[in-house]
mmCIF file of C-alpha atoms and ligand atoms in Angstrom:
data_model
loop_
_atom_site.group_PDB
_atom_site.id
_atom_site.type_symbol
_atom_site.label_atom_id
_atom_site.label_comp_id
_atom_site.label_asym_id
_atom_site.label_seq_id
_atom_site.Cartn_x
_atom_site.Cartn_y
_atom_site.Cartn_z
ATOM 1 C CA MET A 13 -149.671 70.886 -66.584
ATOM 2 C CA SER A 14 -147.041 72.395 -64.680
ATOM 3 C CA LYS A 15 -144.608 70.949 -63.072
ATOM 4 C CA ALA A 16 -145.097 71.311 -59.576
ATOM 5 C CA ILE A 17 -148.607 69.455 -60.377
ATOM 6 C CA ASP A 18 -146.689 66.594 -62.243
ATOM 7 C CA ARG A 19 -143.841 65.986 -59.452
ATOM 8 C CA PHE A 20 -147.334 65.573 -57.575
ATOM 9 C CA VAL A 21 -149.168 63.762 -59.239
ATOM 10 C CA ALA A 22 -145.436 61.096 -59.603
ATOM 11 C CA ALA A 23 -145.971 61.137 -55.962
ATOM 12 C CA ALA A 24 -149.175 60.009 -56.106
ATOM 13 C CA ALA A 25 -148.847 57.592 -59.120
ATOM 14 C CA GLU A 26 -145.853 56.113 -56.832
ATOM 15 C CA LEU A 27 -148.385 55.651 -53.534
ATOM 16 C CA GLY A 28 -151.242 53.060 -56.005
ATOM 17 C CA VAL A 29 -153.296 56.533 -56.590
ATOM 18 C CA GLU A 30 -154.724 58.407 -59.778
ATOM 19 C CA LEU A 31 -155.134 61.519 -58.894
ATOM 20 C CA ARG A 32 -158.175 63.476 -60.631
ATOM 21 C CA VAL A 33 -156.185 66.774 -60.715
ATOM 22 C CA THR A 34 -158.638 70.550 -62.092
ATOM 23 C CA ARG A 35 -157.002 73.658 -62.875
ATOM 24 C CA TYR A 36 -159.549 76.621 -62.156
ATOM 25 C CA PRO A 37 -158.571 79.949 -63.910
ATOM 26 C CA THR A 38 -159.817 81.901 -61.523
ATOM 27 C CA GLY A 39 -157.268 80.444 -58.515
ATOM 28 C CA THR A 40 -157.021 78.517 -55.818
ATOM 29 C CA ARG A 41 -153.911 80.158 -54.180
ATOM 30 C CA THR A 42 -156.478 80.654 -50.698
ATOM 31 C CA ALA A 43 -159.546 78.026 -48.989
ATOM 32 C CA ARG A 44 -161.546 80.847 -50.035
ATOM 33 C CA ASP A 45 -160.927 81.270 -53.183
ATOM 34 C CA ALA A 46 -160.026 77.406 -54.039
ATOM 35 C CA ALA A 47 -164.101 76.429 -52.488
ATOM 36 C CA ALA A 48 -165.428 79.521 -54.634
ATOM 37 C CA ALA A 49 -163.884 78.142 -57.815
ATOM 38 C CA VAL A 50 -164.844 74.571 -56.947
ATOM 39 C CA GLY A 51 -168.412 75.232 -55.710
ATOM 40 C CA CYS A 52 -168.310 73.290 -52.291
ATOM 41 C CA GLU A 53 -168.583 74.593 -48.770
ATOM 42 C CA LEU A 54 -165.746 76.040 -47.343
ATOM 43 C CA ALA A 55 -165.237 73.378 -45.137
ATOM 44 C CA GLN A 56 -164.250 70.697 -47.522
ATOM 45 C CA ILE A 57 -160.877 72.487 -48.789
ATOM 46 C CA VAL A 58 -157.363 70.926 -46.787
ATOM 47 C CA LYS A 59 -155.338 73.561 -45.918
ATOM 48 C CA SER A 60 -152.337 71.913 -46.251
ATOM 49 C CA LEU A 61 -150.144 73.860 -43.448
ATOM 50 C CA VAL A 62 -146.945 73.581 -42.261
ATOM 51 C CA PHE A 63 -145.477 74.295 -38.819
ATOM 52 C CA VAL A 64 -142.105 73.972 -37.126
ATOM 53 C CA ALA A 65 -142.991 71.786 -34.238
ATOM 54 C CA GLY A 66 -139.972 71.457 -31.487
ATOM 55 C CA GLY A 67 -138.003 72.457 -34.433
ATOM 56 C CA ARG A 68 -139.526 69.660 -36.308
ATOM 57 C CA VAL A 69 -140.646 70.904 -40.129
ATOM 58 C CA VAL A 70 -144.206 68.935 -39.650
ATOM 59 C CA VAL A 71 -147.385 68.996 -42.474
ATOM 60 C CA VAL A 72 -151.295 69.788 -40.426
ATOM 61 C CA LEU A 73 -154.122 68.620 -43.328
ATOM 62 C CA VAL A 74 -156.840 71.446 -41.486
ATOM 63 C CA SER A 75 -160.626 72.437 -42.820
ATOM 64 C CA GLY A 76 -160.551 75.289 -44.705
ATOM 65 C CA ALA A 77 -163.048 76.476 -42.082
ATOM 66 C CA ASP A 78 -160.693 75.540 -39.243
ATOM 67 C CA ARG A 79 -157.687 77.188 -38.227
ATOM 68 C CA VAL A 80 -154.585 75.722 -35.866
ATOM 69 C CA ASP A 81 -154.555 76.166 -32.145
ATOM 70 C CA THR A 82 -150.825 75.593 -32.248
ATOM 71 C CA ASP A 83 -150.370 74.245 -28.049
ATOM 72 C CA LEU A 84 -152.845 71.325 -29.311
ATOM 73 C CA LEU A 85 -150.252 70.874 -31.636
ATOM 74 C CA ALA A 86 -147.700 70.757 -30.312
ATOM 75 C CA THR A 87 -148.765 68.303 -27.645
ATOM 76 C CA ALA A 88 -150.047 65.984 -30.853
ATOM 77 C CA ALA A 89 -146.185 67.033 -31.306
ATOM 78 C CA GLY A 90 -144.657 66.080 -28.607
ATOM 79 C CA ALA A 91 -142.770 69.250 -28.345
ATOM 80 C CA ALA A 92 -142.638 71.988 -26.148
ATOM 81 C CA ASP A 93 -143.863 74.524 -28.797
ATOM 82 C CA ALA A 94 -145.528 74.956 -32.789
ATOM 83 C CA ARG A 95 -145.082 78.012 -34.749
ATOM 84 C CA GLN A 96 -146.147 78.253 -38.269
ATOM 85 C CA ALA A 97 -143.630 78.341 -40.826
ATOM 86 C CA ARG A 98 -142.008 80.873 -42.987
ATOM 87 C CA ALA A 99 -142.843 81.042 -46.379
ATOM 88 C CA GLU A 100 -139.195 80.023 -46.880
ATOM 89 C CA GLU A 101 -139.181 76.852 -44.840
ATOM 90 C CA VAL A 102 -142.171 75.573 -46.938
ATOM 91 C CA ALA A 103 -140.794 75.649 -49.761
ATOM 92 C CA ASP A 104 -137.841 73.547 -48.421
ATOM 93 C CA ALA A 105 -139.428 71.317 -46.106
ATOM 94 C CA THR A 106 -141.837 70.599 -49.286
ATOM 95 C CA GLY A 107 -140.555 71.602 -52.540
ATOM 96 C CA PHE A 108 -143.926 73.559 -53.310
ATOM 97 C CA ALA A 109 -144.796 77.102 -52.904
ATOM 98 C CA VAL A 110 -147.044 79.190 -50.061
ATOM 99 C CA GLY A 111 -150.584 78.494 -51.575
ATOM 100 C CA GLY A 112 -149.928 75.209 -53.364
ATOM 101 C CA VAL A 113 -148.528 72.736 -51.052
ATOM 102 C CA PRO A 114 -150.116 69.600 -51.488
ATOM 103 C CA PRO A 115 -150.854 67.043 -48.667
ATOM 104 C CA PHE A 116 -148.481 65.059 -49.419
ATOM 105 C CA GLY A 117 -145.986 64.083 -52.109
ATOM 106 C CA HIS A 118 -143.178 65.791 -50.416
ATOM 107 C CA ALA A 119 -139.234 67.139 -51.326
ATOM 108 C CA HIS A 120 -138.707 65.391 -47.237
ATOM 109 C CA ASN A 121 -141.000 62.747 -45.292
ATOM 110 C CA LEU A 122 -143.066 64.677 -42.806
ATOM 111 C CA ASP A 123 -144.523 63.883 -40.391
ATOM 112 C CA THR A 124 -148.318 65.038 -41.157
ATOM 113 C CA PHE A 125 -151.421 65.378 -38.434
ATOM 114 C CA LEU A 126 -154.807 65.388 -40.046
ATOM 115 C CA ASP A 127 -157.653 66.856 -38.056
ATOM 116 C CA ARG A 128 -160.657 64.692 -37.427
ATOM 117 C CA ARG A 129 -163.437 67.655 -38.251
ATOM 118 C CA LEU A 130 -162.242 66.617 -41.958
ATOM 119 C CA LEU A 131 -163.248 62.629 -41.381
ATOM 120 C CA GLY A 132 -166.633 64.327 -41.475
ATOM 121 C CA PHE A 133 -167.390 64.980 -44.621
ATOM 122 C CA GLU A 134 -167.295 63.036 -47.891
ATOM 123 C CA GLU A 135 -165.344 64.200 -50.151
ATOM 124 C CA VAL A 136 -162.904 67.304 -49.371
ATOM 125 C CA TRP A 137 -160.957 68.993 -52.022
ATOM 126 C CA ALA A 138 -157.178 69.064 -51.134
ATOM 127 C CA ALA A 139 -153.995 72.034 -53.441
ATOM 128 C CA ALA A 140 -151.920 69.520 -56.480
ATOM 129 C CA GLY A 141 -148.781 71.373 -56.583
ATOM 130 C CA THR A 142 -149.986 75.326 -57.762
ATOM 131 C CA PRO A 143 -152.186 77.994 -56.913
ATOM 132 C CA ASP A 144 -154.802 77.347 -58.935
ATOM 133 C CA ALA A 145 -155.148 73.451 -59.082
ATOM 134 C CA CYS A 146 -157.161 71.244 -56.714
ATOM 135 C CA PHE A 147 -158.380 67.201 -55.934
ATOM 136 C CA PRO A 148 -160.497 65.810 -54.257
ATOM 137 C CA ILE A 149 -160.321 62.846 -51.962
ATOM 138 C CA ALA A 150 -162.222 60.882 -50.001
ATOM 139 C CA PRO A 151 -160.889 62.436 -46.380
ATOM 140 C CA GLY A 152 -160.450 58.261 -45.003
ATOM 141 C CA ASP A 153 -158.245 57.992 -48.135
ATOM 142 C CA LEU A 154 -155.782 61.508 -47.840
ATOM 143 C CA ALA A 155 -155.193 60.445 -43.888
ATOM 144 C CA ARG A 156 -153.632 56.857 -44.973
ATOM 145 C CA LEU A 157 -151.683 58.480 -48.210
ATOM 146 C CA ALA A 158 -150.277 61.226 -45.855
ATOM 147 C CA GLY A 159 -149.453 59.087 -43.329
ATOM 148 C CA ALA A 160 -150.974 61.104 -41.059
ATOM 149 C CA SER A 161 -152.219 60.583 -36.690
ATOM 150 C CA VAL A 162 -155.390 61.842 -36.598
ATOM 151 C CA VAL A 163 -155.906 64.056 -34.445
ATOM 152 C CA ASP A 164 -157.981 67.360 -33.013
ATOM 153 C CA VAL A 165 -156.112 70.217 -33.751
ATOM 154 C CA ALA A 166 -158.677 73.606 -34.532
ATOM 155 C CA GLN A 167 -159.426 75.718 -32.389
HETATM 156 N N1 5CA B 211 -154.925 76.231 -52.564
HETATM 157 C C1 5CA B 211 -155.330 76.377 -50.766
HETATM 158 C C2 5CA B 211 -156.145 75.426 -50.167
HETATM 159 S S1 5CA B 211 -156.027 73.847 -50.838
HETATM 160 C C3 5CA B 211 -154.038 76.628 -50.001
HETATM 161 O O1 5CA B 211 -153.379 76.218 -50.767
HETATM 162 N N2 5CA B 211 -154.477 77.001 -49.384
HETATM 163 S S2 5CA B 211 -153.899 76.982 -47.962
HETATM 164 O O2 5CA B 211 -154.417 77.521 -46.675
HETATM 165 O O3 5CA B 211 -153.182 75.353 -47.521
HETATM 166 O O4 5CA B 211 -152.574 78.181 -48.391
HETATM 167 C C4 5CA B 211 -152.505 79.552 -47.247
HETATM 168 C C5 5CA B 211 -152.017 79.328 -46.198
HETATM 169 O O5 5CA B 211 -150.661 79.803 -46.285
HETATM 170 C C6 5CA B 211 -152.369 80.512 -45.552
HETATM 171 O O6 5CA B 211 -153.812 79.804 -44.910
HETATM 172 C C7 5CA B 211 -151.289 80.560 -44.253
HETATM 173 O O7 5CA B 211 -151.435 79.881 -43.767
HETATM 174 C C8 5CA B 211 -150.334 80.300 -45.411
HETATM 175 N N3 5CA B 211 -149.151 81.088 -45.750
HETATM 176 C C9 5CA B 211 -149.714 82.222 -46.394
HETATM 177 N N4 5CA B 211 -148.782 83.608 -46.683
HETATM 178 C C10 5CA B 211 -147.768 82.582 -45.753
HETATM 179 C C11 5CA B 211 -146.172 83.543 -46.027
HETATM 180 N N5 5CA B 211 -145.546 84.686 -46.194
HETATM 181 N N6 5CA B 211 -145.362 82.281 -45.107
HETATM 182 C C12 5CA B 211 -146.017 81.711 -45.070
HETATM 183 N N7 5CA B 211 -146.881 80.985 -45.046
HETATM 184 C C13 5CA B 211 -148.035 81.603 -45.398
#
């Protein structure tokens, strides 16, 4: 396993969960790649996106089929505005590179929002630290482990 996956799995273990991480030789860098590799619907892939809302770095967990509406996110975060983070901001805040950012277990404790549409699936798949690794989880468990606020931020 890679160091990034090890770090994420260790963070999950500290939260009391044992994750089932699979690595895919075809890659899972984008939600589309991940859905093809896993063999699930695009909508069942969790995108773990980093935004800067009112100067604060936050994580948004949203379905692979959806885009985040930054106005809705700003409102949810109680901020005047929100923009997507740059790649280096993502790496600094989470400790993981774009394409492999997991939904929790980040280098810093970041406020996290989970879009409500994810709760409509029995199981979703999220990145596990690298652009070739994913794990399945029930969305309710994901919200709990990520300490996420459930919000409506999908466009
Ligand atoms: N492993 C997959 C599926 S779980 C994954 O991580 N998908 S993702 O959507 O969460 O991560 C890719 C996202 O990173 C893209 O949707 C895009 O919003 C963002 N991104 C891509 N390139 C950059 C970049 N150069 N800077 C900042 N964000 C980027």
